[in-house]
PDB file of C-alpha atoms in Angstrom:
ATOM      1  CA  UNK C1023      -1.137  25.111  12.243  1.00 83.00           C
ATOM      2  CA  UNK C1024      -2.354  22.031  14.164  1.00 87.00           C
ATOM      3  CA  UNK C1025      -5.448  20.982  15.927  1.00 89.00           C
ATOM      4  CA  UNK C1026      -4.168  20.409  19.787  1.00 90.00           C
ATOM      5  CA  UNK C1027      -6.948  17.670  20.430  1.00 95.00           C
ATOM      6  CA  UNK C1028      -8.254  16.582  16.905  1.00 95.00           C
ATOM      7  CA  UNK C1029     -10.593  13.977  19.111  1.00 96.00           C
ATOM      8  CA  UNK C1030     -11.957  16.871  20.937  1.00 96.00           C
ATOM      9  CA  UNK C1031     -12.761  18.992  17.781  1.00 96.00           C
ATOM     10  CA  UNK C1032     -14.344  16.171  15.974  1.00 97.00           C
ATOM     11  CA  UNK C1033     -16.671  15.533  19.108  1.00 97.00           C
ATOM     12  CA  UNK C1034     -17.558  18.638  19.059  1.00 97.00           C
ATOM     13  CA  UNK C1035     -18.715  18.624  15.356  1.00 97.00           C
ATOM     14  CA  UNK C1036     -20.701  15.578  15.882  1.00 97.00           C
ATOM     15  CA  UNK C1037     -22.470  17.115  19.073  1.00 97.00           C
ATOM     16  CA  UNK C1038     -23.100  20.213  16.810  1.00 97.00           C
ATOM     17  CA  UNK C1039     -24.621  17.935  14.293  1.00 97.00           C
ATOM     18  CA  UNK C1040     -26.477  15.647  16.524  1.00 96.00           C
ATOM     19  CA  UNK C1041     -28.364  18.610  17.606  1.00 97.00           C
ATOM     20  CA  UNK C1042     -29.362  19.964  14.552  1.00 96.00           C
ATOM     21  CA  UNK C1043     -30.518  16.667  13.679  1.00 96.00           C
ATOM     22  CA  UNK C1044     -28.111  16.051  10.829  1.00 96.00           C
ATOM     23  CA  UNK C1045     -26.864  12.909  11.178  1.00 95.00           C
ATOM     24  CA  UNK C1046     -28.161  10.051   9.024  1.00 93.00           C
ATOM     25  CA  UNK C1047     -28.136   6.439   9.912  1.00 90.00           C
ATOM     26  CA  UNK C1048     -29.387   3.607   8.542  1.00 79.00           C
ATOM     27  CA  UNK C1049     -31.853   1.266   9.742  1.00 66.00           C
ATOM     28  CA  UNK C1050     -32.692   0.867  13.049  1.00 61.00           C
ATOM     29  CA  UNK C1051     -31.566  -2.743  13.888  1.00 58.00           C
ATOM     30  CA  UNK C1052     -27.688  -1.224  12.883  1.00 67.00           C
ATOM     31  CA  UNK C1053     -25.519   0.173  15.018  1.00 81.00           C
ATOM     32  CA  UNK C1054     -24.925   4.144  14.931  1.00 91.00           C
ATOM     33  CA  UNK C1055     -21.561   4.867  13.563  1.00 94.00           C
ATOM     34  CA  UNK C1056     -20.354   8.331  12.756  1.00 96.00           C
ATOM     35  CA  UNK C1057     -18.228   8.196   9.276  1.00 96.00           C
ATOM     36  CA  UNK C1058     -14.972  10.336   9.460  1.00 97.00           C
ATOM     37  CA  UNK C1059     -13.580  10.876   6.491  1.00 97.00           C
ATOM     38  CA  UNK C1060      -9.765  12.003   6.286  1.00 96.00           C
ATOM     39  CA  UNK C1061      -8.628  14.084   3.700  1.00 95.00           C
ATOM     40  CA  UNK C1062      -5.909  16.287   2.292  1.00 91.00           C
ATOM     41  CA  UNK C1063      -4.623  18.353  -0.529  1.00 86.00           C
ATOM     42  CA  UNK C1064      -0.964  20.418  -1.657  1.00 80.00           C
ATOM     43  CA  UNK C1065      -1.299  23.737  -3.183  1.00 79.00           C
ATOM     44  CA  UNK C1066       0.299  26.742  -2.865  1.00 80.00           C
ATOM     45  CA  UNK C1067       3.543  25.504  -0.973  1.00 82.00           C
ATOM     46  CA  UNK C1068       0.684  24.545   1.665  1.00 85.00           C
ATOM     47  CA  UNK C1069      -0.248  20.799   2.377  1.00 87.00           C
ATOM     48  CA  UNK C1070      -3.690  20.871   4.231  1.00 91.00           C
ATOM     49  CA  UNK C1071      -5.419  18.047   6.380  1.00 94.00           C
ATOM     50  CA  UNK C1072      -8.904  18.079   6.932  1.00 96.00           C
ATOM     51  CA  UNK C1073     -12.128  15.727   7.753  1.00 97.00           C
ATOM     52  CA  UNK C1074     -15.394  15.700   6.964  1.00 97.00           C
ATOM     53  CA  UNK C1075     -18.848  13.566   8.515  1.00 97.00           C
ATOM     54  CA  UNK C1076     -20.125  12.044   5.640  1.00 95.00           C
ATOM     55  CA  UNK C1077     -23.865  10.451   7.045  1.00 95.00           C
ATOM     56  CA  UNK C1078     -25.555  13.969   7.267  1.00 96.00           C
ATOM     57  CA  UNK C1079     -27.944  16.028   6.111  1.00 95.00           C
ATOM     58  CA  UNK C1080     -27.543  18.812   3.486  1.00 93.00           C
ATOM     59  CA  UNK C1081     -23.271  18.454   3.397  1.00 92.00           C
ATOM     60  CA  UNK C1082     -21.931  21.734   2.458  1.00 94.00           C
ATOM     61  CA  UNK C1083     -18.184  23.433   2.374  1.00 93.00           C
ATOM     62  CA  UNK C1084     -18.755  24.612   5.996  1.00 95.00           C
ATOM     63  CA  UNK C1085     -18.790  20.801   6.972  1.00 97.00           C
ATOM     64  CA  UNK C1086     -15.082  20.272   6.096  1.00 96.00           C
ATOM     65  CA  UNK C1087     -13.335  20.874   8.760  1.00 96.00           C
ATOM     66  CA  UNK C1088      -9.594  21.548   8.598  1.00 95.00           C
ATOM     67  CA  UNK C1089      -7.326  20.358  11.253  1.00 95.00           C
ATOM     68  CA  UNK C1090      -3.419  20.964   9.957  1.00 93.00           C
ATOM     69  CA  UNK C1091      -1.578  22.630   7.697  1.00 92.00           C
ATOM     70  CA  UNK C1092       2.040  23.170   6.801  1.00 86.00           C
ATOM     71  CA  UNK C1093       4.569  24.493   4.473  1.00 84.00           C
ATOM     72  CA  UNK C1094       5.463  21.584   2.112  1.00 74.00           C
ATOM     73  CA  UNK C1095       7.269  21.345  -1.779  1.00 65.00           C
ATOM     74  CA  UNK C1096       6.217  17.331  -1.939  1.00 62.00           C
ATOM     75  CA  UNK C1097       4.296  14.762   0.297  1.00 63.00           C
ATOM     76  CA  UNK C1098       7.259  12.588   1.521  1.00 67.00           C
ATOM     77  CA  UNK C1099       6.293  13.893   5.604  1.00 75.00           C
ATOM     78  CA  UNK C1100       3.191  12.815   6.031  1.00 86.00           C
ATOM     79  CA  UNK C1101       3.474  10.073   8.353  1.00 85.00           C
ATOM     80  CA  UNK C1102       6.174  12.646  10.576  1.00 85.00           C
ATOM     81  CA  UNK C1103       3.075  15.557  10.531  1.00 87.00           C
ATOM     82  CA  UNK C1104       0.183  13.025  11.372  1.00 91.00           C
ATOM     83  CA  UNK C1105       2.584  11.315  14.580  1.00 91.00           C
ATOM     84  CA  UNK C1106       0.826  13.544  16.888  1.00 92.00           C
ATOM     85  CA  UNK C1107      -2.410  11.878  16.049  1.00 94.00           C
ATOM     86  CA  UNK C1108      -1.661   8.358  15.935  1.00 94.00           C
ATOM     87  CA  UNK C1109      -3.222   7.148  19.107  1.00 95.00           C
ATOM     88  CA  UNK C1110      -6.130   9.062  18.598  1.00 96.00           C
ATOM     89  CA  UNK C1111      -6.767   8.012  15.544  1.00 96.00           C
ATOM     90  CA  UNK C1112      -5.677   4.525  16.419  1.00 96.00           C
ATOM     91  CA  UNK C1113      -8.632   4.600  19.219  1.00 97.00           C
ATOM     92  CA  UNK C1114     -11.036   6.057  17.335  1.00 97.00           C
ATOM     93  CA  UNK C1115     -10.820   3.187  14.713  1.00 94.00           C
ATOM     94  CA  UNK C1116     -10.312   0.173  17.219  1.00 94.00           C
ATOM     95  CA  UNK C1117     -13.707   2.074  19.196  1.00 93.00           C
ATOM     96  CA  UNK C1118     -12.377   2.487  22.294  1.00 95.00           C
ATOM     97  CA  UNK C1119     -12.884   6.386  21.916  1.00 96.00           C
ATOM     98  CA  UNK C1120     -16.286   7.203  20.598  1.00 96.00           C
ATOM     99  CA  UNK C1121     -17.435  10.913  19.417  1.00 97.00           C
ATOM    100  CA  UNK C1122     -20.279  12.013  21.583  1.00 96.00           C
ATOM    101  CA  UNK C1123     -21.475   8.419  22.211  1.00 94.00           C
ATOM    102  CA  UNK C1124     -20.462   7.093  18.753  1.00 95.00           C
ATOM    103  CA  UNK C1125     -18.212   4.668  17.537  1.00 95.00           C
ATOM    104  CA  UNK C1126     -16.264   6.212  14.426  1.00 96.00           C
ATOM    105  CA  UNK C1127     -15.338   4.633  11.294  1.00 96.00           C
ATOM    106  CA  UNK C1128     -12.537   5.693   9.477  1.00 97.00           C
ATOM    107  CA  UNK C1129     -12.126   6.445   6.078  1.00 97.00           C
ATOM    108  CA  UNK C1130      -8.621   8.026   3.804  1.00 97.00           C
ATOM    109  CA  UNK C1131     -10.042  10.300   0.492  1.00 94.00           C
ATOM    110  CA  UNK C1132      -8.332  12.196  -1.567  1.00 91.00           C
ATOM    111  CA  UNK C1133      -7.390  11.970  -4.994  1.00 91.00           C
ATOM    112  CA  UNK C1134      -4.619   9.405  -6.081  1.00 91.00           C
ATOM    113  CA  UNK C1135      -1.557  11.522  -5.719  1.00 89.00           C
ATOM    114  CA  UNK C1136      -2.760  12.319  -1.666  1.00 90.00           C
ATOM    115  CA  UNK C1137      -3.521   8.616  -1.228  1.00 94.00           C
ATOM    116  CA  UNK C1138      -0.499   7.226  -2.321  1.00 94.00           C
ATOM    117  CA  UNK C1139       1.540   9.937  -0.493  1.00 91.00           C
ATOM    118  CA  UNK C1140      -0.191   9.269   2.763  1.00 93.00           C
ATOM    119  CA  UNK C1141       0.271   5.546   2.285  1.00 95.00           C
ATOM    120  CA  UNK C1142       4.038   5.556   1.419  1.00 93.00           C
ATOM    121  CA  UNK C1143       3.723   4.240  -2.300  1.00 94.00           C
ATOM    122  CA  UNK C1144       5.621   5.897  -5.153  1.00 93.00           C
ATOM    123  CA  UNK C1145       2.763   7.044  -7.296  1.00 92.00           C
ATOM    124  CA  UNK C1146       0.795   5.851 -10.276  1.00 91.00           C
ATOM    125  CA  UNK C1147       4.212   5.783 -12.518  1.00 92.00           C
ATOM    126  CA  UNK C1148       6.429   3.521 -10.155  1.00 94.00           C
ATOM    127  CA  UNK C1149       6.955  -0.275 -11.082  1.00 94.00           C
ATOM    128  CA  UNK C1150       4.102  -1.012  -8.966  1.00 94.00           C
ATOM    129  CA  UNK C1151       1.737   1.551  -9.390  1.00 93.00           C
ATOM    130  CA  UNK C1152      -1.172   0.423  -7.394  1.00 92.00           C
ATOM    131  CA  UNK C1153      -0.963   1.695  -3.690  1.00 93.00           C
ATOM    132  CA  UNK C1154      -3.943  -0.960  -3.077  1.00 92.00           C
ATOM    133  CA  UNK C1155      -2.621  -3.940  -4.920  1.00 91.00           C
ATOM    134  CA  UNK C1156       0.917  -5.445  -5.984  1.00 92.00           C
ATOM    135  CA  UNK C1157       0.647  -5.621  -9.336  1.00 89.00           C
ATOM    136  CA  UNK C1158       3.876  -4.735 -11.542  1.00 90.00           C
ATOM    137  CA  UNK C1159       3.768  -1.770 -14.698  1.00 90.00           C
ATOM    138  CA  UNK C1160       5.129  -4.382 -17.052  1.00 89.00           C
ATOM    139  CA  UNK C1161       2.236  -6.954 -16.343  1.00 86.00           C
ATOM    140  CA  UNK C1162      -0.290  -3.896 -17.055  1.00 83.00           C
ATOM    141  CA  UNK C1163       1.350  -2.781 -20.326  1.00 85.00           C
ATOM    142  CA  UNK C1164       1.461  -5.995 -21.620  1.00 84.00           C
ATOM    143  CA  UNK C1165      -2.019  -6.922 -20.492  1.00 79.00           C
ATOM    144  CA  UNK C1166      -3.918  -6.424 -23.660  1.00 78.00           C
ATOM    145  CA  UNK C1167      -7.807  -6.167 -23.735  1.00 81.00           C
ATOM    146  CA  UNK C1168      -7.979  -8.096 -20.643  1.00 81.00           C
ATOM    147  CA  UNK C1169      -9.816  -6.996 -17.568  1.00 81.00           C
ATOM    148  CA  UNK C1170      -7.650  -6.472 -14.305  1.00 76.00           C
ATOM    149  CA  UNK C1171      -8.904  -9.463 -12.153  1.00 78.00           C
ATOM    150  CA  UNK C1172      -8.306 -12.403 -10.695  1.00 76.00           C
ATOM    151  CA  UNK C1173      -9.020 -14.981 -13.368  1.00 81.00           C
ATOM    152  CA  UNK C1174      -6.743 -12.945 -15.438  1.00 79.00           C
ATOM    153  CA  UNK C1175      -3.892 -11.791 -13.314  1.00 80.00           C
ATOM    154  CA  UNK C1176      -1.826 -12.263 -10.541  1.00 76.00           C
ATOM    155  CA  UNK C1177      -1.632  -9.892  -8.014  1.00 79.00           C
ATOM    156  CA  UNK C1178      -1.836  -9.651  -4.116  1.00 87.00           C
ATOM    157  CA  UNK C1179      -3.817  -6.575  -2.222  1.00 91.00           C
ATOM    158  CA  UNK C1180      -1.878  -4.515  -0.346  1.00 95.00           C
ATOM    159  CA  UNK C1181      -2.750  -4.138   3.649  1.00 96.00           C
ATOM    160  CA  UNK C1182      -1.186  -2.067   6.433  1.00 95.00           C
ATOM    161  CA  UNK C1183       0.893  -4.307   7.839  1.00 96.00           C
ATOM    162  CA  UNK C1184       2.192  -5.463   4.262  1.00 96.00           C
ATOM    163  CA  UNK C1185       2.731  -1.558   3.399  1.00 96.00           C
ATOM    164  CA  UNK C1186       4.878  -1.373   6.714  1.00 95.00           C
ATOM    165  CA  UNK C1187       6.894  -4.533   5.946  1.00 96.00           C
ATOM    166  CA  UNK C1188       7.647  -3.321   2.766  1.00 95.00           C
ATOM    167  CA  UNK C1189       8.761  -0.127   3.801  1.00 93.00           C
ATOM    168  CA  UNK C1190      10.744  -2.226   7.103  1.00 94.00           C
ATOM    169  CA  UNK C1191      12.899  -4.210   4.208  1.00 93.00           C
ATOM    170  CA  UNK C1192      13.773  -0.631   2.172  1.00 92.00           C
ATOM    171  CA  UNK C1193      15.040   1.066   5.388  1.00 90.00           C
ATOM    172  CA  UNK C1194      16.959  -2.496   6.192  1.00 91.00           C
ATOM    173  CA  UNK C1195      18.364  -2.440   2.807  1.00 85.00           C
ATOM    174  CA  UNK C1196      20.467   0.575   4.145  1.00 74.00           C
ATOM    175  CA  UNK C1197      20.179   2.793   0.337  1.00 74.00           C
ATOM    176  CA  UNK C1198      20.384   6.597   1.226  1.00 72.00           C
ATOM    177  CA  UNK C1199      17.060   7.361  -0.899  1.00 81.00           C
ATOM    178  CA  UNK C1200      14.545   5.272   0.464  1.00 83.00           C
ATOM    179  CA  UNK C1201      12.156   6.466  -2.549  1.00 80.00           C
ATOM    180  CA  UNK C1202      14.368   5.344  -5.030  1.00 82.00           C
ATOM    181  CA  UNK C1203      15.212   1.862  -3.948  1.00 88.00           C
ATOM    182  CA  UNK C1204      11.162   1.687  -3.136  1.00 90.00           C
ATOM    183  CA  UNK C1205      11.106  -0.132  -6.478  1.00 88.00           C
ATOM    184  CA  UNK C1206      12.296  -3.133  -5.048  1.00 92.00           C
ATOM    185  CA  UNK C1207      10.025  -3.487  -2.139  1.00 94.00           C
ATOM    186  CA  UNK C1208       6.970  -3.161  -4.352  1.00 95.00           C
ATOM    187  CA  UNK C1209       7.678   1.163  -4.267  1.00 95.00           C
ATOM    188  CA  UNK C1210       7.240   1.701  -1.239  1.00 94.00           C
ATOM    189  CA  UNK C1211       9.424   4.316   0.641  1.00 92.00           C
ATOM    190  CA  UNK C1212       7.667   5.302   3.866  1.00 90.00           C
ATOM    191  CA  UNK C1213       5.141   3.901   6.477  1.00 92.00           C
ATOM    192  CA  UNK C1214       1.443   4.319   6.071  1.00 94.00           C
ATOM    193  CA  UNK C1215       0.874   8.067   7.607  1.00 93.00           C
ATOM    194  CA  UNK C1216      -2.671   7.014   8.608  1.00 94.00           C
ATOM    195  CA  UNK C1217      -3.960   3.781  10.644  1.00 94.00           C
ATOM    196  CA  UNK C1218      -7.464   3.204   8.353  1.00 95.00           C
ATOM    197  CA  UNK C1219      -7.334  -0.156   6.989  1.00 95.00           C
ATOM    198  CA  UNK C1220      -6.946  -0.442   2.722  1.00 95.00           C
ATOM    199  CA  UNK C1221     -10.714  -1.506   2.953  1.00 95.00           C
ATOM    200  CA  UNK C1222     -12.040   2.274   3.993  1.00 96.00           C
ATOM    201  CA  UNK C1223      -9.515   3.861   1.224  1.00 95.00           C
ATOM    202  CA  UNK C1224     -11.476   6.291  -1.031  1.00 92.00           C
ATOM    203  CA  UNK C1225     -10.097   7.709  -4.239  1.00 86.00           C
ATOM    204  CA  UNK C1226     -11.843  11.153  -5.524  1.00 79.00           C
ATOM    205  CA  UNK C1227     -14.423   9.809  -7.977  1.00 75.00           C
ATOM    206  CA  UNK C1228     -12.840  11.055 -10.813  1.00 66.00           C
ATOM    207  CA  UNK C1229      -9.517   9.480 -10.178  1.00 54.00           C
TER     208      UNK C1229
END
């Protein structure tokens, strides 16, 4: 199952909540911006895409709104499911498509296992294991009681295009599994199935 115009459906939400007065913005001397925010989750053979408005009024379940799903055993096909919506989503974020007069911002949530999935990284146990920095398992295990920043460590944050590169110099490298020889292009294996930038990427709170 897949939405046939996923701009079309979220307009439509956001004219249904405009109505019934549900949006929230802040103050007036901001500019109105609707937050999207894209989400997903495997069970049941089943992976399943869907969004949710997050500035409104009295959020419920009926206010996520699901807009694929399809038969999956892991998450390596993302990025090949959400190709249909590139542009779309592409527009939505660069604001030259707005949803019922207002520009969208873009968010990716899910918990860590979704997020790294939908941004090509190996997962939590790979020799990197941050999807939002590149930061190596060795350096954390041997890190003692000291916190993970910048005065103590060395690492770089990860960005689309850096994601992309990385996953550019895997495919070049010419190994047939792409997710196994991820571990020496800071594990990554695919391309980033969503064009948000790292900045509006939202883990679960409890993850």
């Amino acid at each position: 199952m897949m939405a046939e115009n996923l701009t079309q459906h979220m307009n439509g939400v956001v004219q249904q909540l405009k109505e019934a007065d549900r949006l929230i913005f802040k103050g007036s001397g901001e500019e109105e911006v609707v937050k999207v925010n894209i989400s997903g989750d495997k069970g049941g053979g089943l992976l399943k895409f869907y969004y949710q408005i997050s500035n409104i009024k009295d959020s419920s379940a009926f206010d996520v709104h699901m807009f694929t799903v399809f038969a999956a055993e892991d998450s390596n096909n993302i990025r090949k499911v959400m190709e249909p919506y590139q542009n779309a989503l592409k527009n939505l974020q660069n604001g030259s498509t707005k949803l019922f007069g207002y520009k969208a911002q873009l968010f990716l949530g899910g918990d860590c296992a979704f997020i790294d999935a939908s941004l090509g990284h190996q997962g939590s146990a790979a020799a990197h294991p941050c999807s939002k920095c590149v930061v190596t398992l060795d350096h954390l295990r041997n890190h003692g009681l000291h916190p993970h920043t910048p005065e103590h460590c060395q690492f770089q944050q990860r960005t689309l295009q850096s994601l992309e590169e990385d996953y550019c110099e895997n495919l070049a490298e010419g190994v047939d599994t792409l997710k196994k020889s991820g571990r020496n292009h800071n594990s990554v294996f695919a391309m980033p199935a969503f064009p948000i930038p790292m900045t509006n990427v939202v883990p679960a709170i409890l993850h």
